[in-house]
XYZ file of C-alpha atoms in Angstrom:
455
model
C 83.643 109.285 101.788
C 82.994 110.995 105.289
C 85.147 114.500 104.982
C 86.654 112.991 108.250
C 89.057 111.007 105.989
C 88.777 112.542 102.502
C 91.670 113.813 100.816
C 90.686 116.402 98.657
C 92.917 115.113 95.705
C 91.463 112.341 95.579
C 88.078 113.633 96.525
C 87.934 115.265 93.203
C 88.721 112.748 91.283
C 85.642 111.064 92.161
C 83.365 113.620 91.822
C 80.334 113.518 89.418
C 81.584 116.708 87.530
C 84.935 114.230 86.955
C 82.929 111.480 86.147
C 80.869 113.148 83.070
C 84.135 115.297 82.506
C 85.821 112.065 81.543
C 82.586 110.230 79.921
C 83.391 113.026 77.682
C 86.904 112.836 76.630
C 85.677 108.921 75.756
C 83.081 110.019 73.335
C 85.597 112.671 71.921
C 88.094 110.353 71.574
C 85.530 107.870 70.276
C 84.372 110.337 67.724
C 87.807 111.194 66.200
C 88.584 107.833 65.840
C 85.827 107.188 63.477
C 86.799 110.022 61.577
C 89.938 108.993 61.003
C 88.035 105.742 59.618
C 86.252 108.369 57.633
C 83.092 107.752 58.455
C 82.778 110.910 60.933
C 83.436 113.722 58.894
C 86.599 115.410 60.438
C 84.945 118.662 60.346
C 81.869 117.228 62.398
C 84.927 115.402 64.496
C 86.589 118.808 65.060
C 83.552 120.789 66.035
C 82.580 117.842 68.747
C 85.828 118.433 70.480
C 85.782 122.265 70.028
C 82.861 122.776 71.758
C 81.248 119.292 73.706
C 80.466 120.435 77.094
C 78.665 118.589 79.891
C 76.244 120.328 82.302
C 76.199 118.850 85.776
C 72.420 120.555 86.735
C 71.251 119.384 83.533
C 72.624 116.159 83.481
C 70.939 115.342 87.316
C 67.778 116.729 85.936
C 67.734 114.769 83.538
C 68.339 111.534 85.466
C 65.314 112.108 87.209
C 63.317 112.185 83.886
C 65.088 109.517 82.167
C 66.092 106.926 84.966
C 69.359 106.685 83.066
C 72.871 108.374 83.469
C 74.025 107.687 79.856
C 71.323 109.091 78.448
C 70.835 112.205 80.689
C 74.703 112.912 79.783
C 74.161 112.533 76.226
C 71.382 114.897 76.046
C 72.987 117.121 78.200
C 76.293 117.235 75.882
C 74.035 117.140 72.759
C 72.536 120.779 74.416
C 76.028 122.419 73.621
C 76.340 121.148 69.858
C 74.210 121.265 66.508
C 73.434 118.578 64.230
C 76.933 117.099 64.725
C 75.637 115.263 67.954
C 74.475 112.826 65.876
C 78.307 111.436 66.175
C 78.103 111.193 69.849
C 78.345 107.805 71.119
C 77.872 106.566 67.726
C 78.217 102.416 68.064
C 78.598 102.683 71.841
C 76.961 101.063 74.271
C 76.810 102.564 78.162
C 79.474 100.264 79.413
C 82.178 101.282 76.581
C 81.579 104.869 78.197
C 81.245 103.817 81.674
C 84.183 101.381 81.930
C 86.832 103.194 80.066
C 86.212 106.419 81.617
C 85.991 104.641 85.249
C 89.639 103.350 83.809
C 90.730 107.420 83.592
C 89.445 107.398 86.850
C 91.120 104.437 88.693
C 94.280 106.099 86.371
C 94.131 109.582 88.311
C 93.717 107.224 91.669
C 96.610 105.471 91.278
C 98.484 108.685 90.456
C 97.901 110.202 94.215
C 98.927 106.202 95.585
C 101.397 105.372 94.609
C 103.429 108.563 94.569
C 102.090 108.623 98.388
C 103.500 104.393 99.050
C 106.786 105.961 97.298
C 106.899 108.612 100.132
C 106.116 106.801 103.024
C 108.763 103.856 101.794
C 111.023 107.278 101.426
C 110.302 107.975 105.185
C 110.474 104.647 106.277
C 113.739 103.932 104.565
C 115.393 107.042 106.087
C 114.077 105.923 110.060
C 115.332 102.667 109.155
C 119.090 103.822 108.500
C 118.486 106.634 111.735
C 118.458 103.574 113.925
C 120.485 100.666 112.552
C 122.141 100.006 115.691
C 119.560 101.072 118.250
C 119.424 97.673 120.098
C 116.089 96.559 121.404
C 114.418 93.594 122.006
C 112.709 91.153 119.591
C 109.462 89.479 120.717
C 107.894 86.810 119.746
C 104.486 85.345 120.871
C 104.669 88.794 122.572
C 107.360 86.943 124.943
C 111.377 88.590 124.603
C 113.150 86.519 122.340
C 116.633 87.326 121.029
C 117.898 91.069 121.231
C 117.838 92.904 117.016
C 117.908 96.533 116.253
C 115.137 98.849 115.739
C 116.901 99.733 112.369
C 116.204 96.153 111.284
C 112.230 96.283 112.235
C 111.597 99.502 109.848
C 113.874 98.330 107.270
C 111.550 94.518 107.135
C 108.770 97.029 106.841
C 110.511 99.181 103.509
C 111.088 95.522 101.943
C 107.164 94.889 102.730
C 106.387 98.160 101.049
C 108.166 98.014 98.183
C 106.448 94.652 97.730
C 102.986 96.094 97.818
C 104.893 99.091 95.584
C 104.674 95.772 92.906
C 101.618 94.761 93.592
C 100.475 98.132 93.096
C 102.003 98.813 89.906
C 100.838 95.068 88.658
C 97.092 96.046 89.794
C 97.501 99.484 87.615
C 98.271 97.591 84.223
C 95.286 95.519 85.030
C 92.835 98.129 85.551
C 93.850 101.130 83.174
C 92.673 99.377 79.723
C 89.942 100.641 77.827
C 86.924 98.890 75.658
C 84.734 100.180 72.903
C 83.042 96.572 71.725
C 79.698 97.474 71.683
C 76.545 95.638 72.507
C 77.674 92.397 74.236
C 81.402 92.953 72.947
C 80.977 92.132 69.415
C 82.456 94.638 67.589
C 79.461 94.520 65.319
C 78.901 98.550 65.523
C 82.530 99.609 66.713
C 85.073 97.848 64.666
C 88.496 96.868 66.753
C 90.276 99.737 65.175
C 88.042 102.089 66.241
C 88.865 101.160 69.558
C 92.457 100.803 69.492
C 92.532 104.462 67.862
C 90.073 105.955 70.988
C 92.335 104.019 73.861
C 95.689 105.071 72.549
C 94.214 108.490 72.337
C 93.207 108.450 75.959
C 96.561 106.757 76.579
C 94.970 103.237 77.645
C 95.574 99.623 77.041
C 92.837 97.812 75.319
C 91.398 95.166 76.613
C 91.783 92.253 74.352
C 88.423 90.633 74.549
C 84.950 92.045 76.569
C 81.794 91.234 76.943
C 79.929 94.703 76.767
C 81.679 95.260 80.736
C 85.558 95.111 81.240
C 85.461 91.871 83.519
C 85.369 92.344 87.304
C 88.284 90.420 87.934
C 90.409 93.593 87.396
C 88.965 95.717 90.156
C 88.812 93.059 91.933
C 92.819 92.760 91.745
C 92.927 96.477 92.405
C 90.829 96.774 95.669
C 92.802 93.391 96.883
C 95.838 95.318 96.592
C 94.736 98.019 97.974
C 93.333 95.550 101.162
C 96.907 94.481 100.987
C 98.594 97.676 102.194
C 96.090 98.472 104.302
C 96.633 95.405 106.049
C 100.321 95.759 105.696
C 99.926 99.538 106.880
C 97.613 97.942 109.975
C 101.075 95.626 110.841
C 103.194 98.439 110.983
C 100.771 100.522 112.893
C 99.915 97.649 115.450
C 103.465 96.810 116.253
C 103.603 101.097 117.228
C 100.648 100.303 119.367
C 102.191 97.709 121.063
C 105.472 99.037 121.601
C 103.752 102.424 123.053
C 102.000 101.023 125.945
C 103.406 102.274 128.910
C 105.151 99.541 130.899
C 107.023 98.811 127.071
C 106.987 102.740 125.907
C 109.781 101.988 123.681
C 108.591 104.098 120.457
C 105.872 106.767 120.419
C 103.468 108.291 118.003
C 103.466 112.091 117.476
C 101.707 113.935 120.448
C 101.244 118.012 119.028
C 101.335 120.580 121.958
C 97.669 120.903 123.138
C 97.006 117.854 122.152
C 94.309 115.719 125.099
C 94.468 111.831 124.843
C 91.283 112.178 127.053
C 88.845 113.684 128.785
C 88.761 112.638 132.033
C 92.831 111.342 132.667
C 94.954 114.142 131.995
C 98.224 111.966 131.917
C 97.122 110.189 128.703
C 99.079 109.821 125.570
C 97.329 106.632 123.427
C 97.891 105.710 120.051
C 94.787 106.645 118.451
C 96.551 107.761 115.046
C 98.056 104.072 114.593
C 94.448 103.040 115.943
C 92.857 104.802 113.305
C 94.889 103.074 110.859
C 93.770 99.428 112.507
C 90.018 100.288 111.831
C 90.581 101.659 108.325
C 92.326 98.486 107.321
C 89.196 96.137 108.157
C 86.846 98.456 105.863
C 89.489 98.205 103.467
C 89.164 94.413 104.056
C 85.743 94.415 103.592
C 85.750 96.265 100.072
C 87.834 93.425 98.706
C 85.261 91.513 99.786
C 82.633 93.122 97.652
C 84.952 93.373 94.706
C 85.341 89.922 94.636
C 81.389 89.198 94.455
C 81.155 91.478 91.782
C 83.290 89.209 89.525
C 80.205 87.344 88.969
C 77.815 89.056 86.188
C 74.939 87.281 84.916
C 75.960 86.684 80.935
C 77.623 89.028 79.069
C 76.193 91.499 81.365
C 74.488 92.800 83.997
C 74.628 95.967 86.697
C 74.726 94.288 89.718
C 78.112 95.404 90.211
C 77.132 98.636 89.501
C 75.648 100.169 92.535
C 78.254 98.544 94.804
C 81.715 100.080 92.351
C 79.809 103.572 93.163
C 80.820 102.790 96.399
C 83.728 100.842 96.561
C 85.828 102.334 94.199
C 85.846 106.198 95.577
C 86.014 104.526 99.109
C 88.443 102.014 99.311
C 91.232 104.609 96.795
C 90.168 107.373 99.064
C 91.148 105.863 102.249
C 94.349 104.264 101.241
C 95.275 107.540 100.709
C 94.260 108.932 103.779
C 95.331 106.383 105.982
C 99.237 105.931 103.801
C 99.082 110.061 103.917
C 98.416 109.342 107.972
C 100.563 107.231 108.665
C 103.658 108.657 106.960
C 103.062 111.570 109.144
C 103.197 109.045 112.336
C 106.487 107.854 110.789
C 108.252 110.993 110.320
C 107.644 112.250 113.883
C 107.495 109.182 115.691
C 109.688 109.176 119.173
C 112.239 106.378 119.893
C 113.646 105.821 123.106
C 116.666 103.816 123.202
C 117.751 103.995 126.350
C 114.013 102.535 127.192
C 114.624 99.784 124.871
C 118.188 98.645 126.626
C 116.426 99.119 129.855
C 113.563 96.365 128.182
C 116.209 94.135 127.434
C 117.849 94.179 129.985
C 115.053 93.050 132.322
C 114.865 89.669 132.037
C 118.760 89.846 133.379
C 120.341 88.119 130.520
C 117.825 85.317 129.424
C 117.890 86.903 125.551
C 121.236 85.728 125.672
C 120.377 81.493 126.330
C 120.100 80.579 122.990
C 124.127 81.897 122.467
C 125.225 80.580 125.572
C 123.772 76.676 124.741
C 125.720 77.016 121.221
C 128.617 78.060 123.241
C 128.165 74.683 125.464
C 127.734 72.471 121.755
C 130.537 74.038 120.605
C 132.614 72.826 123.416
C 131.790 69.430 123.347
C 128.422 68.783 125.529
C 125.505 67.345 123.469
C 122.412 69.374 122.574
C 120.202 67.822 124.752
C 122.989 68.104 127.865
C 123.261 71.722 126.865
C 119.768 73.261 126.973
C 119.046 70.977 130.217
C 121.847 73.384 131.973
C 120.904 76.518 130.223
C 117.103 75.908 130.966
C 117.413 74.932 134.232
C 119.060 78.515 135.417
C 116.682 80.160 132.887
C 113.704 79.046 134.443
C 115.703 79.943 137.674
C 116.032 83.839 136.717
C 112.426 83.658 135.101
C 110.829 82.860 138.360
C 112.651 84.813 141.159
C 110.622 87.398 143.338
C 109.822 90.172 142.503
C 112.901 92.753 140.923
C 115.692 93.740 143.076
C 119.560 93.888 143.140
C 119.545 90.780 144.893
C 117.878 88.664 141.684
C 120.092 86.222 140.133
C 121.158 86.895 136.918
C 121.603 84.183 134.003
C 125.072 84.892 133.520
C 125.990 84.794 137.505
C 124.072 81.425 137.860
C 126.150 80.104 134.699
C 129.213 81.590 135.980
C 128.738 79.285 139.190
C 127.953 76.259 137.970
C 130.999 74.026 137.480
C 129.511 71.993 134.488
C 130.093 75.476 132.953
C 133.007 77.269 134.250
C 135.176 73.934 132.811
C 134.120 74.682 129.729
C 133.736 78.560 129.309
C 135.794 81.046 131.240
C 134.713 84.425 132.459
C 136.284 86.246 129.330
C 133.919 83.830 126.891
C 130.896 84.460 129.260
C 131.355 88.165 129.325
C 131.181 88.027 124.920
C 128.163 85.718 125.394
C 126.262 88.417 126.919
C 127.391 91.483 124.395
C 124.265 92.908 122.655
C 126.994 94.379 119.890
C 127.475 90.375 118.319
C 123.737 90.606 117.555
C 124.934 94.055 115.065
C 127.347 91.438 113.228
C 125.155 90.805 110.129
C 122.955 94.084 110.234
C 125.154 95.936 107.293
C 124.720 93.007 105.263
C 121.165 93.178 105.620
C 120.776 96.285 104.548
C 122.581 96.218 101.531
C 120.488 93.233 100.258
C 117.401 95.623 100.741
C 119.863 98.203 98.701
C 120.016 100.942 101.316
C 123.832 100.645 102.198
C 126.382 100.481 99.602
C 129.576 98.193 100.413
C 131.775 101.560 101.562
C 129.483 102.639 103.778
C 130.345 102.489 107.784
C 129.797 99.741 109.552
C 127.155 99.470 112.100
C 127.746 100.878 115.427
C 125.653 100.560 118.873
C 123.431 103.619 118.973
C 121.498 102.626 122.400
C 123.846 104.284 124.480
C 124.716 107.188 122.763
C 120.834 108.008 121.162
C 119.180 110.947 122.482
C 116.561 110.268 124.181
C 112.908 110.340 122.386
C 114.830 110.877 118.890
């Protein structure tokens, strides 16, 4: 990982003095575990876990003699003990090591994740109640649509993020099991209780059946996931992009004091945090992608996978984190303007509002087909008048004068037609079925007119 998006927690996790740290606590936990079978002798047992150490210089050195990290390490951790080292990855095979502690690993990883999704649903959560009644448009096809609230938007997203808080959870079960089968997953030199006694001491699930590797079809679940929220994370973020461009300029990222957004326009003020979070999503996408290839292992086993989990592993945990750490920042100081979003809505002078005014015209007796022909026909009218001045028509002023329309809705109906505050009606219920209003709570309430500005 560039240091440009490395978060030292999770930095260290990955780092080779980890890595041997917890090859280590394997073989410990592999060599008590015979002696409680009794064929380590517990006082060989306790003096391995007394005083095993691992020597990062030594270990590299090694590696360059040996061509082989599992045997550099052992000889490196044999260095700190006497004749008890004979007990050191007694009826292993590299992988047991490897895998399992890879497992501890992925464990620690998951640690920093998912208590860093729990905060950003947190933050999320808490804009999403700020604004449950700040009216703004909805788009679709990038067109206006229908008017919602800007409450509802976040709180789709905390549902969506609590869904990948699942999925995230699921993919840790999968991943944090542990193996000690030995040569092509036998058992033949590491009986199954040997290994059940070694996982539960290092607080893992064993995996039921292996073939010398835990199969790839774990971490490939696990990167996927991760994929998943960054794409999910890349949604969120792209809809702030969108909504931040200036003729819309309805929400805003965080801009600090002293802050440039570039180096030759003074004025700008571009997204490039949410933008950040676009292009970390595709690499994220394209780890899956390699996870998913390494499924495939020739036999019981083979390292092809190897080279690439060096990689992919450290990488795709290490920017999840930085971009979910990222983007909850954007979150908790990003700017709404309400009054910017009434102003959006109300520029199309009332054609958000067809869709109520041709159930009105149903309602009151004119067939469907009758009914949109009318409400079209002065849509189209308001869509395509010159350019913006008082003088424009209006949808509810052409309605208002068209007798096939006054006979059958009066001024008073018209006026409720156009009211923003009937598309609030439902918005409570909403969010209690996401469970962040309980039935007491106060009902929704416009906030467009009475926001502050940029809250």
């Amino acid at each position: 990982m560039i240091p440009r998006y490395s978060v030292p927690e999770m930095t260290a996790v990955w780092t080779d003095e980890q890595k041997f740290q917890r090859w280590l606590e394997v073989e410990v936990a592999v060599v008590e575990a015979w002696a409680e079978t009794g064929v380590v002798p517990r006082e060989d047992a306790r003096a391995i876990a007394r005083n095993a150490r691992v020597h990062l210089p030594d270990v590299l050195r090694y590696i360059d003699e040996t061509h082989h990290d599992v045997t550099a390490f052992l000889r490196s951790v044999a260095d700190s003990l006497g004749p008890e080292s004979r007990w050191v990855h007694y009826g292993l095979t590299s992988q047991d090591v490897w895998d399992t502690a890879t497992s501890l690993q992925l464990r620690a990883a998951l640690d920093l994740l998912q208590a860093d999704l729990a905060r950003l649903c947190d933050v999320v959560a808490r804009r999403a109640l700020e604004h449950r009644g700040t009216i703004c448009v909805g788009r679709t096809h990038g067109v206006h649509a229908e008017p919602t609230t800007f409450g509802l938007k976040l709180a789709v997203w905390f549902d969506e993020i609590r869904r990948q808080q699942a999925r995230l959870e699921s993919a840790r079960a999968t991943v944090c099991v542990g193996q000690m089968s030995g040569p092509v997953g036998t058992h033949a030199t590491v009986p199954p209780a040997v290994e059940e006694a070694a996982c539960r001491s290092l607080g893992l699930a064993v995996a039921p059946l292996t073939t010398q590797v835990l199969q790839r079809d774990r971490h490939a679940h696990l990167v996927s996931v991760i994929a998943g929220i960054g794409a999910s994370l890349e949604r969120f973020a792209t809809e702030i992009r969108g909504l931040q461009r200036t003729e819309l300029r309805e929400a805003e990222e965080p801009f600090e004091q002293g802050q440039t957004g570039s180096s030759s326009m003074p004025h700008k003020r571009n997204p490039e945090l949410c933008e950040r979070v676009c292009g970390l999503a595709r690499l994220l996408r394209g780890y899956a992608q390699v996870a998913l290839e390494n499924v495939a292992l020739w036999h019981e086993r083979d390292i092809s996978h190897s080279s690439a989990e060096r990689i992919v592993l450290p990488d795709a945990t290490g920017l999840l984190c930085y971009a979910l750490r990222l983007f909850t920042g954007v979150m908790e100081g990003l700017q709404v303007y309400p009054d910017r979003m009434r102003a959006n809505l109300e520029s199309t002078r009332g054609l958000v509002y067809s869709q109520r005014v041709l159930l009105a015209l149903i309602e009151s007796g004119l067939s469907r087909e009758e009914a949109y022909g009318i409400v079209q026909r002065h849509s189209m009218a308001v869509w395509d008048a010159p350019a913006p001045d008082e003088r424009q028509p209006t949808l509810r002023g052409l309605l208002a004068a068209d007798p096939a329309v006054g006979e059958r809705l009066d001024a008073a109906r018209l006026d409720g037609l156009f009211d923003p505050r009937a598309y609030l009606v439902h918005e409570d219920e909403s969010f209690r079925r996401l469970g962040l209003l309980t039935r007491d709570a106060p009902a929704t309430a416009e906030n467009g007119s009475r926001a502050r500005e940029g809250s």
